[in-house]
Short mmCIF file of C-alpha atoms in Angstrom, two decimals:
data_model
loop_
_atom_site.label_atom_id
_atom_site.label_comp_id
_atom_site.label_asym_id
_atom_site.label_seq_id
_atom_site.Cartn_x
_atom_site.Cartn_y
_atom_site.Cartn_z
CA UNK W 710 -44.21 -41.15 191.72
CA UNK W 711 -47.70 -42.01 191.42
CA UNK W 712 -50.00 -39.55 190.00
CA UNK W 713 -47.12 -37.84 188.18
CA UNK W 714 -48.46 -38.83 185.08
CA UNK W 715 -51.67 -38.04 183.34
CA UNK W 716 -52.18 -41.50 182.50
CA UNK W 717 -52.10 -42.74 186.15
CA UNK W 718 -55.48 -40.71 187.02
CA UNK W 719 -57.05 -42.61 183.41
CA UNK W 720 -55.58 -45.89 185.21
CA UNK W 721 -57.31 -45.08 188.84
CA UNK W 722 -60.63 -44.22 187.09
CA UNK W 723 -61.03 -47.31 184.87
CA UNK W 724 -59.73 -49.59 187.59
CA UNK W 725 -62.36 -48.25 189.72
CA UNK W 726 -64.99 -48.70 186.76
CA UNK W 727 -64.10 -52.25 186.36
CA UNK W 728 -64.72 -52.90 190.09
CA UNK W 729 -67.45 -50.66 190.10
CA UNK W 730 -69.25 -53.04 187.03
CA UNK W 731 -67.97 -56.43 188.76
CA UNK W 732 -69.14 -55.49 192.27
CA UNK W 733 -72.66 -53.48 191.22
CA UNK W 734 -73.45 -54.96 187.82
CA UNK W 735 -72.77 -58.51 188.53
CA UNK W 736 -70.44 -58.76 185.18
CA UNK W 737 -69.66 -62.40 184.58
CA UNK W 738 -66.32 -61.32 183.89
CA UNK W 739 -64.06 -64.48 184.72
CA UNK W 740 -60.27 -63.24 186.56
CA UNK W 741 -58.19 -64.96 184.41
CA UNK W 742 -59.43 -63.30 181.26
CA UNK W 743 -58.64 -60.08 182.86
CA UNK W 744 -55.22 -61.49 183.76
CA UNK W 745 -55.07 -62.51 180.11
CA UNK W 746 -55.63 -59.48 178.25
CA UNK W 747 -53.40 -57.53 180.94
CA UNK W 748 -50.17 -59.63 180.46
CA UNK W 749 -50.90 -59.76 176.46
CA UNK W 750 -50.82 -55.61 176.37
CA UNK W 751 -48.15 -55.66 178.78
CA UNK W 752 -45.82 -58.04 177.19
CA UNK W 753 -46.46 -56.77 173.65
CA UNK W 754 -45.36 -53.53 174.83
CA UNK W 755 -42.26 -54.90 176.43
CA UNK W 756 -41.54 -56.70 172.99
CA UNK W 757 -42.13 -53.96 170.33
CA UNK W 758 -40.56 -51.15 172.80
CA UNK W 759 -37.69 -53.49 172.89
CA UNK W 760 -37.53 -54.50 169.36
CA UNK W 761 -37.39 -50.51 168.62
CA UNK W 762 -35.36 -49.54 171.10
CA UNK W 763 -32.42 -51.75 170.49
CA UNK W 764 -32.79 -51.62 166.97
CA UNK W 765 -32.20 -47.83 167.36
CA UNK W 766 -29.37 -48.32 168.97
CA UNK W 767 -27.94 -50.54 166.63
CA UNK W 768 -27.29 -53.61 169.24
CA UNK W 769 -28.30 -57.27 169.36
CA UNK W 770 -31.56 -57.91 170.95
CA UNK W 771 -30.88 -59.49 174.50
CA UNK W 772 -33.69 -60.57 176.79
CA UNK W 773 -31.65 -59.32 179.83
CA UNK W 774 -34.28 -58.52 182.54
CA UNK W 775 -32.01 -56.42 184.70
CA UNK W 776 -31.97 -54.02 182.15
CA UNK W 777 -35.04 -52.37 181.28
CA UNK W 778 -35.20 -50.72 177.68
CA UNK W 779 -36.51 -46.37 178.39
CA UNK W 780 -39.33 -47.21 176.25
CA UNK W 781 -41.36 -49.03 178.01
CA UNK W 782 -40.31 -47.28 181.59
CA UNK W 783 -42.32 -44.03 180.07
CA UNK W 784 -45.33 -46.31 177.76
CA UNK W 785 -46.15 -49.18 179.88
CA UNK W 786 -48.98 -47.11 181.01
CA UNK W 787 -50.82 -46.15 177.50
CA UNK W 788 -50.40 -50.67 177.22
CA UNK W 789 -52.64 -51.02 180.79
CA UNK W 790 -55.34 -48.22 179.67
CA UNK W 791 -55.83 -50.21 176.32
CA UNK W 792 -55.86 -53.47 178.80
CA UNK W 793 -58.73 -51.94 180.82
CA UNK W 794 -60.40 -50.18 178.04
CA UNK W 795 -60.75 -54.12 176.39
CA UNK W 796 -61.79 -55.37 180.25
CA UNK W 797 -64.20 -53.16 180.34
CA UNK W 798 -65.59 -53.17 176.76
CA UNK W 799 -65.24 -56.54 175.35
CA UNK W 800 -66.88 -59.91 176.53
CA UNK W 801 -64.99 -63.35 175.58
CA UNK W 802 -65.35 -67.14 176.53
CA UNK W 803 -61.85 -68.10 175.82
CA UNK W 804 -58.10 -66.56 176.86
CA UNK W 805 -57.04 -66.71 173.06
CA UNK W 806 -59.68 -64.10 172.16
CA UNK W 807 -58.24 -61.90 174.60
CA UNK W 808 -54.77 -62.61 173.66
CA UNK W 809 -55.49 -61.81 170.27
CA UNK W 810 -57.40 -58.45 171.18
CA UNK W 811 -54.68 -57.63 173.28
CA UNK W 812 -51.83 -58.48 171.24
CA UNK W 813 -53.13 -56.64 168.25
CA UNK W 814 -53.94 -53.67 169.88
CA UNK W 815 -50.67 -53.08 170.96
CA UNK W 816 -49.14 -54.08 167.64
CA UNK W 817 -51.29 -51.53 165.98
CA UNK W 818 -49.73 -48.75 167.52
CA UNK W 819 -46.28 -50.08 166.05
CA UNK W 820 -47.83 -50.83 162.11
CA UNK W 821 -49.96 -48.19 161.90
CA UNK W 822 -48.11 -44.84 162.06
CA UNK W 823 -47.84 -41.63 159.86
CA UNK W 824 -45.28 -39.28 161.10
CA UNK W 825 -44.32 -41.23 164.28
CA UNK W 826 -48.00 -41.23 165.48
CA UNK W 827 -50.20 -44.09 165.56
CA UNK W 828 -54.10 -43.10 164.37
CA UNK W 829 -55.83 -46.17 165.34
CA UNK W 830 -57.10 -46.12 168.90
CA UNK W 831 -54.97 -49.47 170.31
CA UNK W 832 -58.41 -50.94 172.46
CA UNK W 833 -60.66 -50.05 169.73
CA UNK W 834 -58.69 -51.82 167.21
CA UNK W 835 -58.02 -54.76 169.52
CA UNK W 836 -62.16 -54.99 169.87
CA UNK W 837 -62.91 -54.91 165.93
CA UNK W 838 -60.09 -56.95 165.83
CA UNK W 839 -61.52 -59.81 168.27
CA UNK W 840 -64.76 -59.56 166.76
CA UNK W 841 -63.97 -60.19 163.18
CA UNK W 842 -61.37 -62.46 163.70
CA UNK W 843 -63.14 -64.69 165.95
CA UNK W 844 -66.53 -66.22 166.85
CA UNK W 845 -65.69 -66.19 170.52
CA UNK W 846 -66.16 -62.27 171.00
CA UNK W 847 -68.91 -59.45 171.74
CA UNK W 848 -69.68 -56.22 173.24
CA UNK W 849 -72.44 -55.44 175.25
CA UNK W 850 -73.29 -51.80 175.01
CA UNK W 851 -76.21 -52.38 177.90
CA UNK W 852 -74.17 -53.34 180.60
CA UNK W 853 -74.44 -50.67 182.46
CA UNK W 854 -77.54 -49.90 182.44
CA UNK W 855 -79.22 -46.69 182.54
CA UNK W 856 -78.41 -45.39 186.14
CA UNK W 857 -78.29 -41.60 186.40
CA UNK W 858 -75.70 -41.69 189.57
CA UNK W 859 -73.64 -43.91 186.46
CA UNK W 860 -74.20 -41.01 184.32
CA UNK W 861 -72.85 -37.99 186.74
CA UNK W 862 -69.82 -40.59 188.04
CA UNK W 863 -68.22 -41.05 184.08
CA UNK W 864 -69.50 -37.50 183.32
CA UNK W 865 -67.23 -36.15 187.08
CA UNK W 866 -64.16 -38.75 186.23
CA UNK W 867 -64.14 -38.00 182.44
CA UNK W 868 -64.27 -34.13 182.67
CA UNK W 869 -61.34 -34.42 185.38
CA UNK W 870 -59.21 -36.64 182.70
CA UNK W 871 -60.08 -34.21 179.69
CA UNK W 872 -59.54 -31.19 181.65
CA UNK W 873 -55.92 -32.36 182.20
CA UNK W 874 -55.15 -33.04 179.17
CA UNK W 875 -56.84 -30.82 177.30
CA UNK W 876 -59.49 -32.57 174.82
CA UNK W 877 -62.89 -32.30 176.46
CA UNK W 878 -63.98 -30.25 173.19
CA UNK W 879 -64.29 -33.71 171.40
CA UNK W 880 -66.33 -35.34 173.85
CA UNK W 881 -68.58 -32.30 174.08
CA UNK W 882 -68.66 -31.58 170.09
CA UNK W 883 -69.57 -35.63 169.84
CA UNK W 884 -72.17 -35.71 172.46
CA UNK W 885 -73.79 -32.53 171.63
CA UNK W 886 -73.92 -33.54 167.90
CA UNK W 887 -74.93 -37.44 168.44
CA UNK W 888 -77.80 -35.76 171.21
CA UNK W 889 -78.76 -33.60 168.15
CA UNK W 890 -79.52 -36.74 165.58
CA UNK W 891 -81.18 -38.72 167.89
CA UNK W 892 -83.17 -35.80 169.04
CA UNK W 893 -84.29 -35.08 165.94
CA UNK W 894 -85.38 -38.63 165.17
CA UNK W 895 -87.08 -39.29 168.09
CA UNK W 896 -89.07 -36.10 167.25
CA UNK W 897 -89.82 -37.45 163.76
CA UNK W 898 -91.02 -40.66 165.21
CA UNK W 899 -93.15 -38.86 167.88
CA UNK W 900 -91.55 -41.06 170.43
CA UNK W 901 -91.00 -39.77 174.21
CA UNK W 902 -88.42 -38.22 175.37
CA UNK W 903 -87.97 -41.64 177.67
CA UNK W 904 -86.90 -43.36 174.58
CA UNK W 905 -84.17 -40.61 174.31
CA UNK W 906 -82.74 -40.44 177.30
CA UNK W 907 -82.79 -44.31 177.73
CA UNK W 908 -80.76 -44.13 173.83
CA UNK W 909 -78.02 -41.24 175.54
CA UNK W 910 -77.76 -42.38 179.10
CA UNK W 911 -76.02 -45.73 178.56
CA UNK W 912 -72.31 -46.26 180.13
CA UNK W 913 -70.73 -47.52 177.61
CA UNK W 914 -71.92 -44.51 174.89
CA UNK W 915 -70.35 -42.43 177.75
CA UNK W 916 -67.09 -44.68 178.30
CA UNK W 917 -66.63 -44.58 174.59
CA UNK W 918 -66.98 -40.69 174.19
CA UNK W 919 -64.92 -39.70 177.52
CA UNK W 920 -61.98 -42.06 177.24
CA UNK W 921 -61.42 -43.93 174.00
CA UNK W 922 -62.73 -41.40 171.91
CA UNK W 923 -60.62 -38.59 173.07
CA UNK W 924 -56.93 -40.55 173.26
CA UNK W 925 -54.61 -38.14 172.57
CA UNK W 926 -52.01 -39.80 170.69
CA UNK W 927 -54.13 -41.02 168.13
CA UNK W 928 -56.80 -38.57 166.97
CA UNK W 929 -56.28 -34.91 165.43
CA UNK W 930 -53.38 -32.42 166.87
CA UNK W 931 -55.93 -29.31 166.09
CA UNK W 932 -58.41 -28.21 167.71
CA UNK W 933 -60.34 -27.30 164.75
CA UNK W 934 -59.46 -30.90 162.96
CA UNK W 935 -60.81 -32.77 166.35
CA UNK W 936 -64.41 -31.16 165.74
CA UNK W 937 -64.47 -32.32 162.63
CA UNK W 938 -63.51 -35.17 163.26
CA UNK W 939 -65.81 -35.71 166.09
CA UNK W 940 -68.56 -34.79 164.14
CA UNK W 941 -67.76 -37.06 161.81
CA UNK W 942 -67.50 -39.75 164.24
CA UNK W 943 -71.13 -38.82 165.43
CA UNK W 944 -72.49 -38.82 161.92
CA UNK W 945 -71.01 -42.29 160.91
CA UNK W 946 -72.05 -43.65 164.36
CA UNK W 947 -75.76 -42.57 163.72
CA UNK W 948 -75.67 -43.80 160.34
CA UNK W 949 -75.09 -47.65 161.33
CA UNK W 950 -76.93 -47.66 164.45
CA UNK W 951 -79.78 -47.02 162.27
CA UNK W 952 -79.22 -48.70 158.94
CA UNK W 953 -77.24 -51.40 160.04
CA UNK W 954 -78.78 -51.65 163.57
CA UNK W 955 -75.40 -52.59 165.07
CA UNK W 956 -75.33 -52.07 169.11
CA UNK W 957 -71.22 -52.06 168.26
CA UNK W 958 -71.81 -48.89 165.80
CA UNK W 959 -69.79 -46.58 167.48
CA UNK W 960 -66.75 -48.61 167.71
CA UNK W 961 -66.91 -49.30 163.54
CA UNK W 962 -67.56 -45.72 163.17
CA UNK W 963 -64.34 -44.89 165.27
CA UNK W 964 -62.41 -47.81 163.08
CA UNK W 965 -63.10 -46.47 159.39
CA UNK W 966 -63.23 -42.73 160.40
CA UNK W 967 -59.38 -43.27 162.21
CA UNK W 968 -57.17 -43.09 159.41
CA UNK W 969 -59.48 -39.53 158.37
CA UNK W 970 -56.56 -38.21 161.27
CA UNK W 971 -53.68 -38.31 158.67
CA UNK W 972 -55.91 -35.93 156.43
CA UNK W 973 -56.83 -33.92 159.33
CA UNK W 974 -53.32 -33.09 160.76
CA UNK W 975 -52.02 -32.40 157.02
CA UNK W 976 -54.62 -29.98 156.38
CA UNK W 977 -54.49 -28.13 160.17
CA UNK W 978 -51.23 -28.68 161.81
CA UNK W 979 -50.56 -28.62 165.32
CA UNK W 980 -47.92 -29.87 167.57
CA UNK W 981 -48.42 -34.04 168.45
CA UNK W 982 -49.72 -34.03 172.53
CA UNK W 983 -46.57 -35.49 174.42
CA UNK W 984 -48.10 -37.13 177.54
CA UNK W 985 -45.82 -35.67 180.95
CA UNK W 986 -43.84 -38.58 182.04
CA UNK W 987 -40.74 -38.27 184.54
CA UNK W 988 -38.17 -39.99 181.79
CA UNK W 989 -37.93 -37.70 178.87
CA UNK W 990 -36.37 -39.92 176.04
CA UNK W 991 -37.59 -41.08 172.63
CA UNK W 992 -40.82 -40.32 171.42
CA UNK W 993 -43.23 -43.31 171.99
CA UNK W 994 -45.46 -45.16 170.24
#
C-alpha cells in the first residue's frame, strides 16, 4: 500500500522537489537524463538483488520476469531515492554520465559493506563517482537560490522524514555546528550577517543535511556515534570550502568521512535501522 513505507514519504518529497526546481527554477534538466539515471538505479538493483538472491539460494540465475526475486520487492525503493537524490543534485550533458552515476551508486551498496551494511551513501558515491570519472559532470550548489519560503518547505518536509525515522539529531548536530564555523568566520572577517545567511540558506546545503546526510542504512547505528560523526562531517566540510574553495565540499567531506562509520559502530554499538516494509525477508542491501 502506498505510504506503508517510510521510504515512500522520502519518494513523494523529492519528486515534488524535482518538479518544484523544473517548474520554479527553470532547471535545464533534459527528460531523458532523468529517465536515464532512473532505469540505471532501477535495473542495477534488479541485477545485484538478483545475483544475491539466487546465489543464496543456491539456483541458476534465470531472467524469468514472472518471477520477481523478494529482494528487490522490499529495496526497489532505497534504488529510486538514490535516482532522485542524483536528479536533483547532479548536472550532466550526456546519458552515459548518468548511467555511470547511477550504476555505481547502486553497485556501491553491494562492494562496500562491513557487517551486512553498506557505509557509503549510494547518490553521494554515484556523484563523486561521475565527477571524477568523467569530464561531462557537475553540481551546482546555487540552484536553488536563496528563497526563504525554499528554506521553511525542506526544513517542514525534512523534519517530517527524520521524525519518522528517527535521525533528525544529525541534521540538527550538523547544522548547528556548520552555523557555528561560519559564524565565527564571518565575525572574524567583520562581514554582515547577509553574507551568512546567504552562505546557510542555500537548498542544496539543506537537501544535503536533511536527506542524504541522514540515510539510515549507511551512517552510525548510535546515537552518540552519529554526533560525532556529524560533527565531523561539518568540520571536514568547512575545511575544503575554505582551503580548497570547492562549491562540491560537502559531498567530498561526506565521501572520505563514510568509511569513519565502521569505526563508529565498533566502538558504540547499536542495533542496524531496518526500514518497515510489508515483506519481511532477507536483510537488504
Amino acid at each position: 500500500m502506498i505510504l506503508q513505507d517510510d521510504r515512500d514519504y522520502q519518494i513523494l518529497f523529492l519528486s515534488s522537489f524535482l518538479g518544484l526546481g523544473i517548474i520554479t527554477r527553470d532547471w535545464s534538466l533534459k527528460p531523458e537524463l532523468i529517465i536515464v539515471v532512473i532505469m540505471s538505479c532501477l535495473l542495477t538493483q534488479l541485477l545485484l538483488t538478483s545475483w544475491v538472491y539466487f546465489f543464496k539460494q543456491k539456483q541458476k540465475i534465470r531472467f524469468n520476469l514472472s518471477v520477481i526475486n523478494p529482494l528487490f520487492i522490499t529495496s526497489w525503493r532505497s534504488a529510486l531515492i538514490t535516482a532522485l537524490g542524483l536528479c536533483l543534485l547532479l548536472r550532466a550533458n550526456h546519458p552515459t554520465t548518468m548511467i555511470i552515476a547511477g550504476s555505481l551508486a547502486i553497485g556501491s551498496k553491494f562492494v562496500f559493506r562491513v557487517n551486512n551494511k553498506h557505509f557509503f551513501n549510494p547518490a553521494n558515491f554515484g556523484i563523486i563517482a561521475a565527477l571524477t570519472l568523467t569530464q561531462d559532470a557537475w553540481v551546482s550548489p546555487g540552484q536553488w537560490g536563496n528563497d526563504l519560503w525554499y528554506l521553511l518547505l525542506f526544513l517542514g518536509a525534512g523534519a517530517m522524514i527524520l521524525k519518522r525515522v528517527g535521525r533528525w539529531d544529525t541534521s540538527a548536530i550538523f547544522l548547528g555546528f556548520y552555523t557555528l564555523l561560519e559564524t565565527i568566520r564571518n565575525l572574524w572577517l567583520g562581514w554582515s550577517w547577509d553574507v551568512l545567511s546567504h552562505h546557510l540558506m542555500t537548498g542544496s546545503l539543506l537537501l544535503f543535511a536533511l536527506f542524504m546526510l541522514t540515510d539510515p542504512r549507511s551512517i552510525p547505528n548510535h546515537y552518540f556515534s552519529r554526533r560525532i560523526w556529524a560533527i565531523a562531517i561539518a568540520t571536514v566540510t568547512f575545511m575544503i570550502q575554505y582551503s580548497l574553495y570547492l562549491p562540491t565540499a560537502i559531498f567530498w567531506a561526506l565521501f572520505f568521512l563514510s568509511p569513519l562509520t565502521i569505526i563508529l559502530d565498533y566502538c558504540w554499538y547499536s542495533p542496524q535501522f531496518n526500514w518497515k516494509v510489508s515483506l519481511k525477508t532477507l536483510q537488504l542491501p
